[in-house]
mmCIF file of C-alpha atoms in Angstrom:
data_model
loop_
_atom_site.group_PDB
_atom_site.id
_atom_site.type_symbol
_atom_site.label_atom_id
_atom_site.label_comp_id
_atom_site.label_asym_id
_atom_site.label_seq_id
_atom_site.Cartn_x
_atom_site.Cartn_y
_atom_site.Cartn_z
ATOM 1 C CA UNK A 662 17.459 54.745 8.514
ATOM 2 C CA UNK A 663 15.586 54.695 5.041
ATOM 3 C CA UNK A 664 16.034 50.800 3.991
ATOM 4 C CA UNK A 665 15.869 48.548 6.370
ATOM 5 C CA UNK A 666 15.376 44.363 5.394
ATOM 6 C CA UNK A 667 13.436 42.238 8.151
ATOM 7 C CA UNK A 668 14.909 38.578 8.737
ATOM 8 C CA UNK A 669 13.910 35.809 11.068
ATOM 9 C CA UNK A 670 15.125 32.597 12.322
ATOM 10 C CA UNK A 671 11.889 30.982 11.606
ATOM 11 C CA UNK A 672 8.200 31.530 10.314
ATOM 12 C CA UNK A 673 5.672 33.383 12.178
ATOM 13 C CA UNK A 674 8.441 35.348 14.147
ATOM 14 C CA UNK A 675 6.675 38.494 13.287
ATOM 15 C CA UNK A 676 8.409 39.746 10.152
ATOM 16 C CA UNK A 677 5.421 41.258 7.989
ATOM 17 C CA UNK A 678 4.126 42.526 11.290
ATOM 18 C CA UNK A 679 6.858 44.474 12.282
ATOM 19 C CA UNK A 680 7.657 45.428 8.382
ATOM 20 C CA UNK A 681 4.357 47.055 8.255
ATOM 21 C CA UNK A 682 4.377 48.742 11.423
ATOM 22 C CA UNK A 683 7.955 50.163 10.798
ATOM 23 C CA UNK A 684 7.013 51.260 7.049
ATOM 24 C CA UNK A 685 4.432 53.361 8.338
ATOM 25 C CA UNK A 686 6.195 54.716 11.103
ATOM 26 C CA UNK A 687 9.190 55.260 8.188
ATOM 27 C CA UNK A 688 6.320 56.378 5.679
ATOM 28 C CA UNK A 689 8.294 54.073 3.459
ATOM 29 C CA UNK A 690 6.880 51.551 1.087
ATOM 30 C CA UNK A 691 6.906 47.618 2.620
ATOM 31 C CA UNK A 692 7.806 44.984 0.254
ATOM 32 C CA UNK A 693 7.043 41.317 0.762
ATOM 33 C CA UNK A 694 9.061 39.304 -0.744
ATOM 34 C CA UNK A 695 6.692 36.180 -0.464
ATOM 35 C CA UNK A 696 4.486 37.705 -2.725
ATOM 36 C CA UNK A 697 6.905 38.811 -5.131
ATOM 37 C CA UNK A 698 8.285 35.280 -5.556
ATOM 38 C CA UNK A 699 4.979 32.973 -5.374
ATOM 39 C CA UNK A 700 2.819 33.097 -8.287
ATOM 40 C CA UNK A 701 -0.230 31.155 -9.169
ATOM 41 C CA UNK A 702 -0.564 27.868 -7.832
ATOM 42 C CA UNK A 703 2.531 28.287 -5.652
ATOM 43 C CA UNK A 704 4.994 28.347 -8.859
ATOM 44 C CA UNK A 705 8.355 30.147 -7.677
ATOM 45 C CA UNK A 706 9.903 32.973 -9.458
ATOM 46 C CA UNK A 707 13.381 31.620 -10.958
ATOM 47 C CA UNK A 708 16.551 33.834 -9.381
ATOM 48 C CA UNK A 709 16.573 35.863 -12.257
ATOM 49 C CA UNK A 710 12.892 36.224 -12.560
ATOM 50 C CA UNK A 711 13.090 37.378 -8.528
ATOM 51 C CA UNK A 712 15.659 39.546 -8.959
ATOM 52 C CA UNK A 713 14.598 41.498 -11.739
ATOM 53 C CA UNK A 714 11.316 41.995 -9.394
ATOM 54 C CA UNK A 715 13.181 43.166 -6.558
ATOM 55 C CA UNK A 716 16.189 45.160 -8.138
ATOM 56 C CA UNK A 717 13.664 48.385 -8.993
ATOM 57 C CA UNK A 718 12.196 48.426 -5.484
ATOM 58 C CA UNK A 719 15.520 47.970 -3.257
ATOM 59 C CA UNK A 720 16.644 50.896 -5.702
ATOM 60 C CA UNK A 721 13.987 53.348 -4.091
ATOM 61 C CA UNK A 722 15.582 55.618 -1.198
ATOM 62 C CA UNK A 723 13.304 54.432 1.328
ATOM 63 C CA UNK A 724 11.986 50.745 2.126
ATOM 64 C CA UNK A 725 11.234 47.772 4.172
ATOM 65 C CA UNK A 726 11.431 44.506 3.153
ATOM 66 C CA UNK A 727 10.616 41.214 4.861
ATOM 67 C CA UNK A 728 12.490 38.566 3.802
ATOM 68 C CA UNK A 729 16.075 38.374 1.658
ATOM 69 C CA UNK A 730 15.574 35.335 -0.230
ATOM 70 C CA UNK A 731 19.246 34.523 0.676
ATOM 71 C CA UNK A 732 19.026 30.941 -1.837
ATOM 72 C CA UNK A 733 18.111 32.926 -5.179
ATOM 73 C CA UNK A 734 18.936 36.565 -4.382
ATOM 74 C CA UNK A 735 22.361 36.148 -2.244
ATOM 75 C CA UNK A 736 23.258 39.425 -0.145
ATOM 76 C CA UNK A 737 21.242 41.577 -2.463
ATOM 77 C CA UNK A 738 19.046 42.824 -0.427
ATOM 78 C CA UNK A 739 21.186 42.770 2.591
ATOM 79 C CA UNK A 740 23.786 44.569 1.131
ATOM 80 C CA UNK A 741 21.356 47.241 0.146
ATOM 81 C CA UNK A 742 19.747 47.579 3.323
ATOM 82 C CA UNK A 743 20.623 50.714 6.281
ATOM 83 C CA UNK A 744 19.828 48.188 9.097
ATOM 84 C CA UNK A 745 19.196 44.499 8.706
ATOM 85 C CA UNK A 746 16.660 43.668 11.764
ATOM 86 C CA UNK A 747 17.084 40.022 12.883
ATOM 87 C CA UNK A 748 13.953 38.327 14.557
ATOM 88 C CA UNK A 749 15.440 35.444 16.730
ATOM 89 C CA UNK A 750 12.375 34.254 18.626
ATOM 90 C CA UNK A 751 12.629 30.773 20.625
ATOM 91 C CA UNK A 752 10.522 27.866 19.638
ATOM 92 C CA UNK A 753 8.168 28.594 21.946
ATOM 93 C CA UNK A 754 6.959 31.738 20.317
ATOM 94 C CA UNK A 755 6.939 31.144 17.454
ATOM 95 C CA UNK A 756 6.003 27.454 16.684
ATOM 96 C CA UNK A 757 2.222 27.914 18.205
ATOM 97 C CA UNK A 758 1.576 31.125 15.826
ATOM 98 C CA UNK A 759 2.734 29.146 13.089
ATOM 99 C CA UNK A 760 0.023 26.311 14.148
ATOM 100 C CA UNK A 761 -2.214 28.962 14.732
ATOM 101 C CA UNK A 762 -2.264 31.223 11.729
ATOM 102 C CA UNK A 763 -1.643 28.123 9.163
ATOM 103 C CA UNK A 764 -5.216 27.201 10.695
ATOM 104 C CA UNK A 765 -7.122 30.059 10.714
ATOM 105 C CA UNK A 766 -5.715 31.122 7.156
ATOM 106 C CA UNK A 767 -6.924 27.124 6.089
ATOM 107 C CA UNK A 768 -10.380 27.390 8.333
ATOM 108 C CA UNK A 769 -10.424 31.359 6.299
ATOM 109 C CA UNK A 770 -9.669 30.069 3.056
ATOM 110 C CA UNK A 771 -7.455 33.105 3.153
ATOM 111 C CA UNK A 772 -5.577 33.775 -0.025
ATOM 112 C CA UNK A 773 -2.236 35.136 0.882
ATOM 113 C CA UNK A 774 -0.383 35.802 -2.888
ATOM 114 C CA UNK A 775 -1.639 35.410 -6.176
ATOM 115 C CA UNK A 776 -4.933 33.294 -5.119
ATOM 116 C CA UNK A 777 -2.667 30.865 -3.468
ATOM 117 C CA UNK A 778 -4.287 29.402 -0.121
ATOM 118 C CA UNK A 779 -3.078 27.184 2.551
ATOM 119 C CA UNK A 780 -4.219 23.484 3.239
ATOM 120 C CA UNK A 781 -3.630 21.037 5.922
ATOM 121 C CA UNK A 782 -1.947 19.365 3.368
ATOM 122 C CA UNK A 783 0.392 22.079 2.271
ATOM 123 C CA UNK A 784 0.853 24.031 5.497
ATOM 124 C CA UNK A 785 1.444 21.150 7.938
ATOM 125 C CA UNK A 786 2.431 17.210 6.277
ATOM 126 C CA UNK A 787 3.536 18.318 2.292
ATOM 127 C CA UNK A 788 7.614 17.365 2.164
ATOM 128 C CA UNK A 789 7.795 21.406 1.361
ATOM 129 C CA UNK A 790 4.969 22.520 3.863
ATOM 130 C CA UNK A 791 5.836 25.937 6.254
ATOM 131 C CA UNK A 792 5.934 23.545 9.091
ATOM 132 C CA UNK A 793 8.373 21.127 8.006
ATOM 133 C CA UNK A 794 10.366 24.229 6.286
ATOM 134 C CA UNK A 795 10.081 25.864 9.646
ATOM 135 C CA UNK A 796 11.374 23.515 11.717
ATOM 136 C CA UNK A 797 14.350 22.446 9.413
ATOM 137 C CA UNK A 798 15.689 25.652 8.712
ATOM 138 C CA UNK A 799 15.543 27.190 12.596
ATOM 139 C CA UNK A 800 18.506 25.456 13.978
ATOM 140 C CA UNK A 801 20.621 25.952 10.246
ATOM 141 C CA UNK A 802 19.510 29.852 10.640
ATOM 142 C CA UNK A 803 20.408 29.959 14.416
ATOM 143 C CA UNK A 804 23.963 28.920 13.755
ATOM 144 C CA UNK A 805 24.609 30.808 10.604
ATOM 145 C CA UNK A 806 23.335 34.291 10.817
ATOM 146 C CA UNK A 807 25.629 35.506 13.627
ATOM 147 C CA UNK A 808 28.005 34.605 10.985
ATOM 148 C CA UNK A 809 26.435 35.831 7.808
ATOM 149 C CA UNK A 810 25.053 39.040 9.148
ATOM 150 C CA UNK A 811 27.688 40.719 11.534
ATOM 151 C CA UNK A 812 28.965 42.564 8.475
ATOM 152 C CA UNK A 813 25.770 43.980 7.897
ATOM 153 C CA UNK A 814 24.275 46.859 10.360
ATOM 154 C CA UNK A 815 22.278 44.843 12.572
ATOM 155 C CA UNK A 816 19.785 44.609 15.282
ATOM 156 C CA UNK A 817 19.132 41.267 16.747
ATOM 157 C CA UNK A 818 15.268 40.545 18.642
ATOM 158 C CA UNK A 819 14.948 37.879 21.112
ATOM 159 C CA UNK A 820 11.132 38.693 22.217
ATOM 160 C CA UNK A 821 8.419 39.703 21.866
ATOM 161 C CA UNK A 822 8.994 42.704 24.154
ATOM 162 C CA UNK A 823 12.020 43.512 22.508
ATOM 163 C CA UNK A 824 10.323 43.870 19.626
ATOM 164 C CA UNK A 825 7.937 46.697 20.545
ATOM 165 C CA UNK A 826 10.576 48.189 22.668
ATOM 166 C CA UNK A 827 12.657 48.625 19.766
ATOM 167 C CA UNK A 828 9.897 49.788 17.163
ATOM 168 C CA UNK A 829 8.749 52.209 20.086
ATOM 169 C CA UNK A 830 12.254 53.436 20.030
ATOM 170 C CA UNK A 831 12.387 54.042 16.464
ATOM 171 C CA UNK A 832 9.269 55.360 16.357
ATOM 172 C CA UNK A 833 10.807 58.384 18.950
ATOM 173 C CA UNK A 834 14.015 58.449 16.911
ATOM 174 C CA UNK A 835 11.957 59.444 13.332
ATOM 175 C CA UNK A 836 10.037 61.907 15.311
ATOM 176 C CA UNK A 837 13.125 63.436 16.701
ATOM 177 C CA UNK A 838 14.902 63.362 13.299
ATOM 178 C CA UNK A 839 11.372 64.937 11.800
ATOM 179 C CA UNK A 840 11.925 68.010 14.026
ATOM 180 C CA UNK A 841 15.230 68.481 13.489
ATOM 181 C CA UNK A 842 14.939 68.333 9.643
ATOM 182 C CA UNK A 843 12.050 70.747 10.028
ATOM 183 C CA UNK A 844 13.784 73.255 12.765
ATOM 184 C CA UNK A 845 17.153 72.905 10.021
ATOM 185 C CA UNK A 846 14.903 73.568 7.440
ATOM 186 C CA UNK A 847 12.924 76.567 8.850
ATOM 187 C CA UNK A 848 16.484 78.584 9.347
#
């Protein structure tokens, strides 16, 4: 497994989390697509302009991305990927960590890409905020991806604890593969 794209039903469901973790555990580079499409003062990158930024990176051997940026970059990404890892967390989960982190990146000022920060404004009551986004797009992305993703490789998440039981597991696995590629190559 060298490219692997990180999806999710909904914000805050743990994507960049998990993309880190695995990348290290991978020793692969992590790409965010967030921050390759939002530039100063939230202006989007046109398709084109996304997909020439992403085209050089999904061409490296090894990867994780979160995020496929399905509405400008189609199955690009996707298509490219090993393993396409599918974060389907209920409502429950992940609607209070979007509360939460929305606030403590506004109380933070935090600047997440390209000195863009949150509001109350933007991140809860704008027509576009992540809430209203959030919320929106869940049930659309519950009923579709079963669809749009079985002909990809695919692992789906449900929790939390599957989460860390699978990145435990593939944490073993690339171990395991490490000392059998350095056993074959010692021979």
């Amino acid at each position: 497994m060298n490219r692997v794209a990180i999806v999710a039903s909904a914000s805050c469901s743990g994507k960049t989390t998990l993309g880190r973790a695995l990348a290290r555990r991978l020793d692969a580079p992590f790409v965010e697509l967030d921050a390759l499409n939002h530039g100063p003062n939230w202006d989007q990158a046109t398709p084109e302009e996304l997909r020439r930024r992403v085209e050089p990176l999904i061409d490296e051997p090894r990867w994780v991305v979160d995020g496929s940026y399905r509405s400008k970059l189609g199955d690009l990404v996707l298509e490219r990927a090993d393993l396409v890892v599918w974060l389907d967390l209920p409502v429950h989960v992940w609607l209070p960590r979007l509360v939460r982190r929305t606030l403590g990146r506004v109380v933070r000022r935090e600047e997440l890409w390209n000195g863009n920060r949150e509001t109350i404004w933007n991140g809860f009551f704008a027509r576009d905020s992540l809430l209203r986004f959030a919320l929106r797009t869940y049930p659309q992305r519950r009923k579709r991806y079963p669809l749009d993703l079985a002909r990809f490789p695919l692992v789906r998440l449900r929790s939390p604890a599957e989460i860390d039981a699978w990145l435990t597991s593939v944490a073993r696995d690339e171990r395991l593969a490490g000392q059998v590629q350095e056993h074959d190559h010692g021979e």
